[in-house]
Amino acid sequence: READAAQVKLNAAEQANADKTAALATADATAKADRERLALAEAAAKADRERLAKSDAQVGDLQAQMRELNARQTERGMVVTLGDLLFNSGQANLQPEGQRSMAKLAEFMKRNPQQRAAVEGYTDSVGSSAFNQELSDRRAHTVLDWLVQSGVPATQLSMQAFGEDRPVASNTTASGRQANRRVEVVFASQAAMPTAR
């Protein structure tokens, strides 16, 4: 009987030891899983911080590029105005001195392929309305074609001509007419953009 009682105690002690060993193994496995989850969470947080820093840097770079292009924020989006230095009066051929601004614009668009732009042509009110409409169309096409030939994907661009409509200054003065002879490149969200030509 004593041997049986001793055996029962021994069996109980062994079972208790096995239970403690199993509980310890479970606790170790849980702790290991917790450490792995923590490591994954820390890695994800680090990746998020790096993405945020990269995004902040990209936004800063984009803002610097837009400043270099003398872009201004409007209700239509960011607008880069290419003044009449691009073209001779009544002409739609791009002048060499205007190509520097165009090159900056093309480089910006190639570096930012997510940006979509509408190229808009405008004129002053000298001449007939029909002539000015056609001239603004040819000038906008010249700018659009130049950008595409410079490597900007046509899918990033659309075009519209306004002629003498939508002046930004009075057409009664030489300086006002000069301000109205322009091509504007409007950067807006993709959803707001008209389709490419």
XYZ file of C-alpha atoms in Angstrom:
197
model
C 0.000 0.000 0.000
C 2.742 2.403 0.813
C 4.336 1.592 -2.505
C 1.044 2.238 -4.264
C 0.599 5.528 -2.407
C 4.183 6.475 -3.242
C 3.573 5.553 -6.885
C 0.396 7.693 -6.949
C 2.340 10.606 -5.443
C 5.156 10.074 -7.917
C 2.690 9.914 -10.809
C 0.959 13.062 -9.530
C 4.302 14.841 -9.164
C 5.354 13.760 -12.656
C 1.995 14.932 -14.059
C 2.306 18.245 -12.211
C 5.846 18.588 -13.568
C 4.637 17.738 -17.092
C 1.785 20.255 -16.739
C 4.229 22.939 -15.564
C 6.593 22.090 -18.419
C 3.706 22.313 -20.890
C 2.525 25.594 -19.345
C 6.081 26.936 -19.514
C 6.370 25.850 -23.157
C 3.028 27.525 -23.913
C 4.166 30.674 -22.112
C 7.451 30.604 -24.068
C 5.568 30.133 -27.346
C 3.181 32.965 -26.447
C 6.092 35.219 -25.492
C 7.874 34.341 -28.749
C 4.711 35.074 -30.756
C 4.304 38.367 -28.871
C 7.933 39.301 -29.639
C 7.388 38.448 -33.306
C 4.180 40.517 -33.433
C 5.983 43.398 -31.729
C 8.873 43.144 -34.188
C 6.422 43.142 -37.111
C 4.562 46.132 -35.665
C 7.843 47.996 -35.145
C 8.931 47.170 -38.711
C 5.569 48.355 -40.059
C 5.805 51.563 -38.023
C 9.342 52.142 -39.321
C 8.181 51.543 -42.904
C 5.285 53.972 -42.359
C 7.686 56.617 -41.002
C 9.989 56.101 -44.002
C 7.048 56.347 -46.444
C 5.857 59.512 -44.716
C 9.343 61.034 -44.831
C 9.652 60.116 -48.515
C 6.203 61.552 -49.212
C 7.085 64.765 -47.355
C 10.298 65.019 -49.382
C 8.386 64.461 -52.625
C 5.830 67.115 -51.689
C 8.645 69.529 -50.864
C 10.366 68.738 -54.160
C 7.098 69.156 -56.061
C 6.469 72.517 -54.372
C 10.005 73.682 -55.219
C 9.542 72.658 -58.842
C 6.208 74.465 -59.037
C 7.808 77.612 -57.555
C 10.558 77.413 -60.177
C 7.863 77.340 -62.865
C 6.185 80.392 -61.242
C 3.033 78.350 -60.745
C 0.155 79.817 -58.798
C -2.696 78.081 -57.023
C -6.157 78.835 -58.414
C -9.595 77.299 -58.060
C -8.787 75.338 -61.252
C -5.561 73.903 -59.794
C -1.908 74.915 -60.099
C -1.444 77.181 -63.125
C 1.808 77.818 -64.999
C 1.452 80.820 -67.303
C 3.625 80.889 -70.386
C 3.498 84.513 -71.487
C 3.731 85.958 -74.957
C 7.527 85.520 -75.052
C 6.819 82.072 -76.489
C 5.400 83.453 -79.738
C 5.746 86.453 -82.031
C 2.621 88.556 -82.429
C 0.034 86.748 -84.524
C 2.242 83.652 -84.808
C 2.137 80.134 -83.356
C 5.798 79.150 -83.873
C 7.651 78.695 -80.596
C 10.463 81.236 -80.138
C 13.904 80.049 -78.927
C 13.755 82.239 -75.787
C 10.523 80.519 -74.771
C 12.039 77.066 -75.002
C 13.843 77.374 -71.640
C 10.514 77.677 -69.817
C 9.121 74.869 -71.927
C 12.109 72.638 -71.104
C 11.555 73.194 -67.358
C 7.888 72.366 -67.789
C 8.646 69.207 -69.777
C 11.208 68.085 -67.193
C 8.710 68.674 -64.379
C 6.057 66.606 -66.151
C 8.444 63.750 -66.940
C 9.569 63.636 -63.299
C 5.948 63.679 -62.112
C 4.046 61.296 -64.389
C 1.035 61.299 -62.051
C 0.459 64.973 -62.896
C -2.137 65.667 -65.578
C -2.255 69.021 -67.327
C -4.603 70.969 -69.546
C -2.838 73.232 -72.052
C -5.010 76.314 -72.606
C -4.445 78.928 -75.315
C -5.527 82.589 -75.023
C -5.064 85.775 -77.079
C -5.712 89.482 -76.762
C -8.633 91.075 -78.605
C -6.652 92.507 -81.534
C -8.003 91.019 -84.759
C -11.197 89.119 -85.367
C -12.670 86.777 -82.810
C -12.424 83.880 -85.277
C -8.737 84.606 -85.967
C -7.978 84.816 -82.244
C -9.805 81.550 -81.568
C -7.806 79.788 -84.281
C -4.525 81.410 -83.125
C -5.083 80.337 -79.511
C -5.797 76.805 -80.754
C -2.583 76.703 -82.821
C -0.521 78.052 -79.913
C -1.961 75.530 -77.458
C -1.284 72.754 -79.990
C 2.293 74.016 -80.436
C 2.906 73.816 -76.674
C 1.234 70.408 -76.370
C 3.161 69.015 -79.361
C 6.451 70.434 -78.025
C 5.877 68.764 -74.651
C 5.067 65.418 -76.300
C 8.145 65.665 -78.553
C 10.184 66.379 -75.398
C 9.107 63.069 -73.886
C 5.951 63.956 -71.948
C 3.380 61.193 -72.534
C 0.372 62.474 -74.471
C -1.835 60.742 -71.888
C -0.745 63.404 -69.363
C -2.036 66.229 -71.538
C -5.221 67.729 -72.873
C -5.754 70.952 -74.797
C -8.309 73.724 -75.066
C -8.396 77.089 -76.873
C -10.244 80.144 -75.556
C -9.240 82.841 -78.051
C -9.859 86.310 -76.672
C -12.324 85.014 -74.065
C -11.264 85.029 -70.415
C -8.835 87.962 -70.436
C -6.748 88.446 -67.287
C -6.284 92.169 -67.951
C -7.877 94.971 -69.927
C -7.294 94.855 -73.673
C -7.289 98.675 -73.803
C -3.586 98.929 -72.867
C -0.464 97.396 -74.395
C 0.499 95.775 -71.084
C -3.008 94.355 -70.685
C -2.971 92.888 -74.191
C 0.469 91.407 -73.482
C -0.852 89.727 -70.315
C -3.784 88.281 -72.259
C -1.530 86.678 -74.909
C -0.633 83.520 -73.047
C -0.728 79.771 -72.809
C -1.648 78.378 -69.407
C -0.809 74.882 -68.259
C -3.269 73.868 -65.556
C -2.406 70.996 -63.225
C -5.508 69.542 -61.613
C -6.598 66.247 -60.154
C -6.986 63.506 -62.744
C -10.733 63.308 -62.143
C -11.157 66.972 -63.088
C -9.168 66.754 -66.315
C -10.746 66.617 -69.753
C -9.644 63.740 -71.954
C -6.495 63.989 -74.066
C -6.934 64.973 -77.677
